[in-house]
């Protein structure tokens, strides 16, 4: 093991978390384009675009799901509607509910929007009614009836002088409401499926509507008739008009007519010329293979929302997989990507020169690379089925992944730009590939373990293609039938000479990488082995099993050296830390544990996840750790051992200084400050010492009274608490009673009862005080006998030596000392 001078880790603290913040539903961007508002069950989460952090979370007290929300154009007022049929107005920056009121709708609110003045709010219900609210004067102004079924779209005309509201429901028509008369003045009929979005031209005379019937309609609002029907050949979820002030030639815009952008089921943005009904531009996505999609299922890459960001000339899209992408126009380059929901996190590894990124495998065919500073994410396409495992080469610019599609892929990061691309791929397994390991000394080869019970060794192509080039094919150099059941884990020794594998057949095996010859078998687990890891410094192997135990094995004689038990369920991952002297483990019980190998001790248990912790990895500098769980949460941990030691040392030094200051204050008879220091140190014994010093003075009673009454209220509460403890001991009960006498005499009962825990303290005082009173009564009775004897002896004319010795012994009895001498 490493030298004893090594500082063992004793604690990790959560540095940050990547949690689900959007699980579907409405998304809105603030008008200053700094924040994204999105629903997540009973919450509206507010994401700061620049940092990628959730800065506010508006949550319903009743935990009812939020069905719709709207942010006012001035970015001041947020209104939410829940299944409890309540509307709530929020001061979202303070996360406080300003007011709430009944929605009057008989069923939940499906849609809502503000007008451009931020004073009128329209709500569309599932009961086919629309209501308008004056949010300033706080009353309902309109009740519009006539729609059939759920009103899923409401939109004010941008020209407030028109006082018109547009709505759409399940009958697929677009109703125009005159708010002066509260009547529907027209129904625009063109769509045969749900209308999903409306976009108004700058002059307010033209309206473009999109629908899931795969068409967009261009309406003349003067004539209230269709000018043109544009077939887009996909279910359209969002439409945005391109402003005519910028050069969009890169997006195929050449004329000056109205052009609009659509987003829908094909997952790409397309630009259309409204006058000719032609598509003038189609976005090109990065190479992404066709996914295995069941009939009737939604393509995870399809777009569910399209949001304009006119101030910065950007567009935001929301995918069916709850990813939010922000594009810069006109080039439509991806500026930022945020992952709203990760599903089960199956593996996670640090990436980059200084662990600046993490690469995450979730219950998906996509890899996600997060930049830790901003939480911005790159989504990597390549696999066609769920990715199961990742491993990173030393220095962290390349990594490998394997998946249920029976293949593995090699990825490379451009350290300057941070972009990641696939550079090589390999296939050959006949079943899902559950584990992959990278060589340690050089970027020379990969090892994969599969559910087909085999292990394959893959040589890396030399030279590797540059990022952006077509991936090259890898072929397996060696294949070995390794186990009788699924291979769950493979790992390579630090010198690249040995390979260890763990399997569902309850064994781990050691192999020579030169020819894949079997060197030995580790037997001892009663259930499948989930993870194997070589020590970075010793000739030992660690295994983690579904039997809830971790074992350390000698790779010389294959004997079990140590067993660690503490998890209540399967141990899924283990890593060595502190130069091989400690282990960190994660399990199905949702716990992460830190172990010291030499003492077999579990130093600390960390409870930050609600489900199986599948993923665990340590940073290159041994000061960071990352975990990922089936609860969709990724947690970053920082080693705080040195910080805690420094804090403890500083605390001890501070206490020494305060003790010295206390002695000086007592010597100078500055009792008030001395008692204050004793209370700040929370040392009842030191405070008792100060009280005794005060009572020993000639005017001790007056000094004690003056000192106690000058204390702050919280200090008096502490002294009262200390007195309860002192009162339990006959040696200090007189000091306690002296303090109590001052407090109970000079403070009112109302003031005393304000102290925290006063009732409990007073209840604890009563039985011991009664016991002290009974003892003092007995002593007083005994003292009367001594007084009688003393008087009789004086009358008889003296005391002989024998009587004198007896009397002296009685007087010096401990029980009588406090009474007789007094």
PDB file of N, CA and C in Angstrom, residues 474-535:
ATOM      1  N   UNK A 474     -12.894  -0.699 -37.360  1.00  0.00           N
ATOM      2  CA  UNK A 474     -11.938  -1.467 -36.553  1.00  0.00           C
ATOM      3  C   UNK A 474     -12.311  -2.944 -36.642  1.00  0.00           C
ATOM      4  N   UNK A 475     -11.302  -3.780 -36.621  1.00  0.00           N
ATOM      5  CA  UNK A 475     -11.535  -5.230 -36.592  1.00  0.00           C
ATOM      6  C   UNK A 475     -10.891  -5.815 -35.351  1.00  0.00           C
ATOM      7  N   UNK A 476     -11.518  -6.849 -34.797  1.00  0.00           N
ATOM      8  CA  UNK A 476     -11.029  -7.464 -33.559  1.00  0.00           C
ATOM      9  C   UNK A 476      -9.781  -8.285 -33.836  1.00  0.00           C
ATOM     10  N   UNK A 477      -8.722  -8.059 -33.035  1.00  0.00           N
ATOM     11  CA  UNK A 477      -7.479  -8.825 -33.172  1.00  0.00           C
ATOM     12  C   UNK A 477      -7.597 -10.185 -32.489  1.00  0.00           C
ATOM     13  N   UNK A 478      -8.283 -10.215 -31.333  1.00  0.00           N
ATOM     14  CA  UNK A 478      -8.442 -11.463 -30.582  1.00  0.00           C
ATOM     15  C   UNK A 478      -9.877 -11.572 -30.101  1.00  0.00           C
ATOM     16  N   UNK A 479     -10.398 -12.785 -30.083  1.00  0.00           N
ATOM     17  CA  UNK A 479     -11.716 -13.055 -29.526  1.00  0.00           C
ATOM     18  C   UNK A 479     -11.605 -14.280 -28.626  1.00  0.00           C
ATOM     19  N   UNK A 480     -12.199 -14.201 -27.430  1.00  0.00           N
ATOM     20  CA  UNK A 480     -12.089 -15.305 -26.484  1.00  0.00           C
ATOM     21  C   UNK A 480     -13.442 -15.545 -25.829  1.00  0.00           C
ATOM     22  N   UNK A 481     -13.866 -16.811 -25.816  1.00  0.00           N
ATOM     23  CA  UNK A 481     -15.053 -17.189 -25.022  1.00  0.00           C
ATOM     24  C   UNK A 481     -14.630 -17.144 -23.565  1.00  0.00           C
ATOM     25  N   UNK A 482     -15.121 -16.144 -22.824  1.00  0.00           N
ATOM     26  CA  UNK A 482     -14.544 -15.837 -21.515  1.00  0.00           C
ATOM     27  C   UNK A 482     -15.347 -16.378 -20.342  1.00  0.00           C
ATOM     28  N   UNK A 483     -16.664 -16.324 -20.424  1.00  0.00           N
ATOM     29  CA  UNK A 483     -17.500 -16.695 -19.280  1.00  0.00           C
ATOM     30  C   UNK A 483     -18.700 -17.500 -19.747  1.00  0.00           C
ATOM     31  N   UNK A 484     -19.435 -18.039 -18.767  1.00  0.00           N
ATOM     32  CA  UNK A 484     -20.624 -18.829 -19.077  1.00  0.00           C
ATOM     33  C   UNK A 484     -21.882 -17.961 -19.187  1.00  0.00           C
ATOM     34  N   UNK A 485     -21.775 -16.733 -18.679  1.00  0.00           N
ATOM     35  CA  UNK A 485     -22.906 -15.800 -18.761  1.00  0.00           C
ATOM     36  C   UNK A 485     -22.398 -14.431 -19.206  1.00  0.00           C
ATOM     37  N   UNK A 486     -23.287 -13.420 -19.195  1.00  0.00           N
ATOM     38  CA  UNK A 486     -22.948 -12.077 -19.656  1.00  0.00           C
ATOM     39  C   UNK A 486     -21.662 -11.561 -19.017  1.00  0.00           C
ATOM     40  N   UNK A 487     -20.824 -10.910 -19.824  1.00  0.00           N
ATOM     41  CA  UNK A 487     -19.642 -10.211 -19.304  1.00  0.00           C
ATOM     42  C   UNK A 487     -20.090  -8.799 -18.922  1.00  0.00           C
ATOM     43  N   UNK A 488     -20.084  -8.514 -17.613  1.00  0.00           N
ATOM     44  CA  UNK A 488     -20.579  -7.224 -17.123  1.00  0.00           C
ATOM     45  C   UNK A 488     -19.518  -6.130 -17.103  1.00  0.00           C
ATOM     46  N   UNK A 489     -18.248  -6.535 -16.927  1.00  0.00           N
ATOM     47  CA  UNK A 489     -17.200  -5.522 -16.759  1.00  0.00           C
ATOM     48  C   UNK A 489     -15.856  -6.056 -17.238  1.00  0.00           C
ATOM     49  N   UNK A 490     -15.098  -5.172 -17.911  1.00  0.00           N
ATOM     50  CA  UNK A 490     -13.703  -5.488 -18.260  1.00  0.00           C
ATOM     51  C   UNK A 490     -12.845  -4.294 -17.860  1.00  0.00           C
ATOM     52  N   UNK A 491     -11.608  -4.559 -17.442  1.00  0.00           N
ATOM     53  CA  UNK A 491     -10.691  -3.484 -17.078  1.00  0.00           C
ATOM     54  C   UNK A 491      -9.266  -3.921 -17.397  1.00  0.00           C
ATOM     55  N   UNK A 492      -8.414  -2.948 -17.706  1.00  0.00           N
ATOM     56  CA  UNK A 492      -7.036  -3.205 -18.121  1.00  0.00           C
ATOM     57  C   UNK A 492      -6.096  -2.710 -17.034  1.00  0.00           C
ATOM     58  N   UNK A 493      -5.044  -3.465 -16.766  1.00  0.00           N
ATOM     59  CA  UNK A 493      -4.085  -3.115 -15.710  1.00  0.00           C
ATOM     60  C   UNK A 493      -3.292  -1.868 -16.109  1.00  0.00           C
ATOM     61  N   UNK A 494      -2.709  -1.156 -15.129  1.00  0.00           N
ATOM     62  CA  UNK A 494      -1.976   0.076 -15.430  1.00  0.00           C
ATOM     63  C   UNK A 494      -0.814  -0.095 -16.402  1.00  0.00           C
ATOM     64  N   UNK A 495      -0.254  -1.324 -16.496  1.00  0.00           N
ATOM     65  CA  UNK A 495       0.873  -1.545 -17.418  1.00  0.00           C
ATOM     66  C   UNK A 495       0.445  -2.147 -18.750  1.00  0.00           C
ATOM     67  N   UNK A 496      -0.844  -2.260 -19.013  1.00  0.00           N
ATOM     68  CA  UNK A 496      -1.405  -2.767 -20.273  1.00  0.00           C
ATOM     69  C   UNK A 496      -1.069  -4.234 -20.540  1.00  0.00           C
ATOM     70  N   UNK A 497      -0.701  -4.978 -19.503  1.00  0.00           N
ATOM     71  CA  UNK A 497      -0.327  -6.380 -19.735  1.00  0.00           C
ATOM     72  C   UNK A 497      -1.412  -7.355 -19.318  1.00  0.00           C
ATOM     73  N   UNK A 498      -2.279  -6.930 -18.406  1.00  0.00           N
ATOM     74  CA  UNK A 498      -3.285  -7.835 -17.878  1.00  0.00           C
ATOM     75  C   UNK A 498      -4.681  -7.287 -18.138  1.00  0.00           C
ATOM     76  N   UNK A 499      -5.626  -8.212 -18.197  1.00  0.00           N
ATOM     77  CA  UNK A 499      -7.029  -7.870 -18.352  1.00  0.00           C
ATOM     78  C   UNK A 499      -7.825  -8.640 -17.309  1.00  0.00           C
ATOM     79  N   UNK A 500      -8.769  -7.954 -16.669  1.00  0.00           N
ATOM     80  CA  UNK A 500      -9.677  -8.624 -15.738  1.00  0.00           C
ATOM     81  C   UNK A 500     -11.093  -8.493 -16.265  1.00  0.00           C
ATOM     82  N   UNK A 501     -11.900  -9.525 -16.037  1.00  0.00           N
ATOM     83  CA  UNK A 501     -13.299  -9.507 -16.479  1.00  0.00           C
ATOM     84  C   UNK A 501     -14.184 -10.000 -15.343  1.00  0.00           C
ATOM     85  N   UNK A 502     -15.378  -9.427 -15.250  1.00  0.00           N
ATOM     86  CA  UNK A 502     -16.360  -9.865 -14.264  1.00  0.00           C
ATOM     87  C   UNK A 502     -17.643 -10.233 -14.967  1.00  0.00           C
ATOM     88  N   UNK A 503     -18.306 -11.272 -14.476  1.00  0.00           N
ATOM     89  CA  UNK A 503     -19.433 -11.821 -15.222  1.00  0.00           C
ATOM     90  C   UNK A 503     -20.624 -12.119 -14.319  1.00  0.00           C
ATOM     91  N   UNK A 504     -21.762 -12.314 -14.989  1.00  0.00           N
ATOM     92  CA  UNK A 504     -22.977 -12.716 -14.292  1.00  0.00           C
ATOM     93  C   UNK A 504     -22.855 -14.143 -13.771  1.00  0.00           C
ATOM     94  N   UNK A 505     -21.814 -14.879 -14.190  1.00  0.00           N
ATOM     95  CA  UNK A 505     -21.628 -16.253 -13.703  1.00  0.00           C
ATOM     96  C   UNK A 505     -20.955 -16.305 -12.333  1.00  0.00           C
ATOM     97  N   UNK A 506     -20.853 -15.146 -11.648  1.00  0.00           N
ATOM     98  CA  UNK A 506     -20.361 -15.010 -10.258  1.00  0.00           C
ATOM     99  C   UNK A 506     -18.844 -15.094 -10.132  1.00  0.00           C
ATOM    100  N   UNK A 507     -18.139 -15.085 -11.247  1.00  0.00           N
ATOM    101  CA  UNK A 507     -16.675 -15.154 -11.183  1.00  0.00           C
ATOM    102  C   UNK A 507     -16.055 -13.920 -11.834  1.00  0.00           C
ATOM    103  N   UNK A 508     -14.805 -13.687 -11.443  1.00  0.00           N
ATOM    104  CA  UNK A 508     -13.949 -12.723 -12.148  1.00  0.00           C
ATOM    105  C   UNK A 508     -12.743 -13.502 -12.643  1.00  0.00           C
ATOM    106  N   UNK A 509     -12.187 -13.079 -13.786  1.00  0.00           N
ATOM    107  CA  UNK A 509     -11.060 -13.820 -14.352  1.00  0.00           C
ATOM    108  C   UNK A 509      -9.936 -12.864 -14.715  1.00  0.00           C
ATOM    109  N   UNK A 510      -8.706 -13.387 -14.679  1.00  0.00           N
ATOM    110  CA  UNK A 510      -7.510 -12.628 -15.037  1.00  0.00           C
ATOM    111  C   UNK A 510      -6.912 -13.215 -16.306  1.00  0.00           C
ATOM    112  N   UNK A 511      -6.607 -12.309 -17.273  1.00  0.00           N
ATOM    113  CA  UNK A 511      -6.132 -12.750 -18.583  1.00  0.00           C
ATOM    114  C   UNK A 511      -4.828 -12.032 -18.926  1.00  0.00           C
ATOM    115  N   UNK A 512      -4.014 -12.698 -19.741  1.00  0.00           N
ATOM    116  CA  UNK A 512      -2.843 -12.054 -20.315  1.00  0.00           C
ATOM    117  C   UNK A 512      -3.272 -11.409 -21.634  1.00  0.00           C
ATOM    118  N   UNK A 513      -3.003 -10.115 -21.760  1.00  0.00           N
ATOM    119  CA  UNK A 513      -3.450  -9.407 -22.967  1.00  0.00           C
ATOM    120  C   UNK A 513      -2.630  -9.762 -24.202  1.00  0.00           C
ATOM    121  N   UNK A 514      -1.462 -10.342 -24.008  1.00  0.00           N
ATOM    122  CA  UNK A 514      -0.613 -10.685 -25.160  1.00  0.00           C
ATOM    123  C   UNK A 514      -1.287 -11.725 -26.046  1.00  0.00           C
ATOM    124  N   UNK A 515      -1.886 -12.749 -25.414  1.00  0.00           N
ATOM    125  CA  UNK A 515      -2.498 -13.833 -26.205  1.00  0.00           C
ATOM    126  C   UNK A 515      -3.856 -14.262 -25.671  1.00  0.00           C
ATOM    127  N   UNK A 516      -4.414 -13.485 -24.731  1.00  0.00           N
ATOM    128  CA  UNK A 516      -5.697 -13.785 -24.092  1.00  0.00           C
ATOM    129  C   UNK A 516      -5.716 -15.158 -23.440  1.00  0.00           C
ATOM    130  N   UNK A 517      -4.566 -15.542 -22.868  1.00  0.00           N
ATOM    131  CA  UNK A 517      -4.525 -16.797 -22.111  1.00  0.00           C
ATOM    132  C   UNK A 517      -5.046 -16.545 -20.699  1.00  0.00           C
ATOM    133  N   UNK A 518      -5.768 -17.512 -20.147  1.00  0.00           N
ATOM    134  CA  UNK A 518      -6.351 -17.386 -18.812  1.00  0.00           C
ATOM    135  C   UNK A 518      -5.292 -17.623 -17.748  1.00  0.00           C
ATOM    136  N   UNK A 519      -5.132 -16.665 -16.837  1.00  0.00           N
ATOM    137  CA  UNK A 519      -4.135 -16.793 -15.765  1.00  0.00           C
ATOM    138  C   UNK A 519      -4.740 -17.298 -14.466  1.00  0.00           C
ATOM    139  N   UNK A 520      -6.000 -17.012 -14.231  1.00  0.00           N
ATOM    140  CA  UNK A 520      -6.619 -17.488 -12.994  1.00  0.00           C
ATOM    141  C   UNK A 520      -8.057 -17.020 -12.873  1.00  0.00           C
ATOM    142  N   UNK A 521      -8.764 -17.627 -11.915  1.00  0.00           N
ATOM    143  CA  UNK A 521     -10.180 -17.331 -11.683  1.00  0.00           C
ATOM    144  C   UNK A 521     -10.358 -16.906 -10.224  1.00  0.00           C
ATOM    145  N   UNK A 522     -11.139 -15.867 -10.004  1.00  0.00           N
ATOM    146  CA  UNK A 522     -11.454 -15.393  -8.651  1.00  0.00           C
ATOM    147  C   UNK A 522     -12.860 -15.875  -8.313  1.00  0.00           C
ATOM    148  N   UNK A 523     -12.965 -16.792  -7.361  1.00  0.00           N
ATOM    149  CA  UNK A 523     -14.263 -17.347  -6.943  1.00  0.00           C
ATOM    150  C   UNK A 523     -14.530 -16.978  -5.490  1.00  0.00           C
ATOM    151  N   UNK A 524     -15.777 -16.602  -5.205  1.00  0.00           N
ATOM    152  CA  UNK A 524     -16.106 -16.261  -3.825  1.00  0.00           C
ATOM    153  C   UNK A 524     -17.396 -15.468  -3.711  1.00  0.00           C
ATOM    154  N   UNK A 525     -17.781 -14.791  -4.766  1.00  0.00           N
ATOM    155  CA  UNK A 525     -19.052 -14.056  -4.745  1.00  0.00           C
ATOM    156  C   UNK A 525     -20.211 -15.033  -4.946  1.00  0.00           C
ATOM    157  N   UNK A 526     -21.339 -14.739  -4.286  1.00  0.00           N
ATOM    158  CA  UNK A 526     -22.500 -15.619  -4.387  1.00  0.00           C
ATOM    159  C   UNK A 526     -23.482 -15.176  -5.464  1.00  0.00           C
ATOM    160  N   UNK A 527     -23.219 -14.001  -6.051  1.00  0.00           N
ATOM    161  CA  UNK A 527     -24.056 -13.533  -7.164  1.00  0.00           C
ATOM    162  C   UNK A 527     -23.154 -12.887  -8.217  1.00  0.00           C
ATOM    163  N   UNK A 528     -23.756 -12.385  -9.289  1.00  0.00           N
ATOM    164  CA  UNK A 528     -22.971 -11.867 -10.408  1.00  0.00           C
ATOM    165  C   UNK A 528     -22.039 -10.731 -10.023  1.00  0.00           C
ATOM    166  N   UNK A 529     -20.920 -10.624 -10.742  1.00  0.00           N
ATOM    167  CA  UNK A 529     -19.923  -9.567 -10.521  1.00  0.00           C
ATOM    168  C   UNK A 529     -20.241  -8.418 -11.473  1.00  0.00           C
ATOM    169  N   UNK A 530     -20.495  -7.215 -10.896  1.00  0.00           N
ATOM    170  CA  UNK A 530     -20.879  -6.061 -11.705  1.00  0.00           C
ATOM    171  C   UNK A 530     -19.686  -5.224 -12.155  1.00  0.00           C
ATOM    172  N   UNK A 531     -18.622  -5.208 -11.367  1.00  0.00           N
ATOM    173  CA  UNK A 531     -17.499  -4.317 -11.696  1.00  0.00           C
ATOM    174  C   UNK A 531     -16.189  -4.915 -11.224  1.00  0.00           C
ATOM    175  N   UNK A 532     -15.140  -4.722 -12.025  1.00  0.00           N
ATOM    176  CA  UNK A 532     -13.781  -5.118 -11.626  1.00  0.00           C
ATOM    177  C   UNK A 532     -12.855  -3.924 -11.846  1.00  0.00           C
ATOM    178  N   UNK A 533     -11.884  -3.750 -10.933  1.00  0.00           N
ATOM    179  CA  UNK A 533     -10.949  -2.628 -11.035  1.00  0.00           C
ATOM    180  C   UNK A 533      -9.581  -3.044 -10.508  1.00  0.00           C
ATOM    181  N   UNK A 534      -8.509  -2.722 -11.275  1.00  0.00           N
ATOM    182  CA  UNK A 534      -7.142  -2.923 -10.795  1.00  0.00           C
ATOM    183  C   UNK A 534      -6.746  -1.765  -9.887  1.00  0.00           C
ATOM    184  N   UNK A 535      -5.969  -2.089  -8.851  1.00  0.00           N
ATOM    185  CA  UNK A 535      -5.387  -1.033  -8.031  1.00  0.00           C
ATOM    186  C   UNK A 535      -4.332  -0.300  -8.857  1.00  0.00           C
TER     187      UNK A 535
END
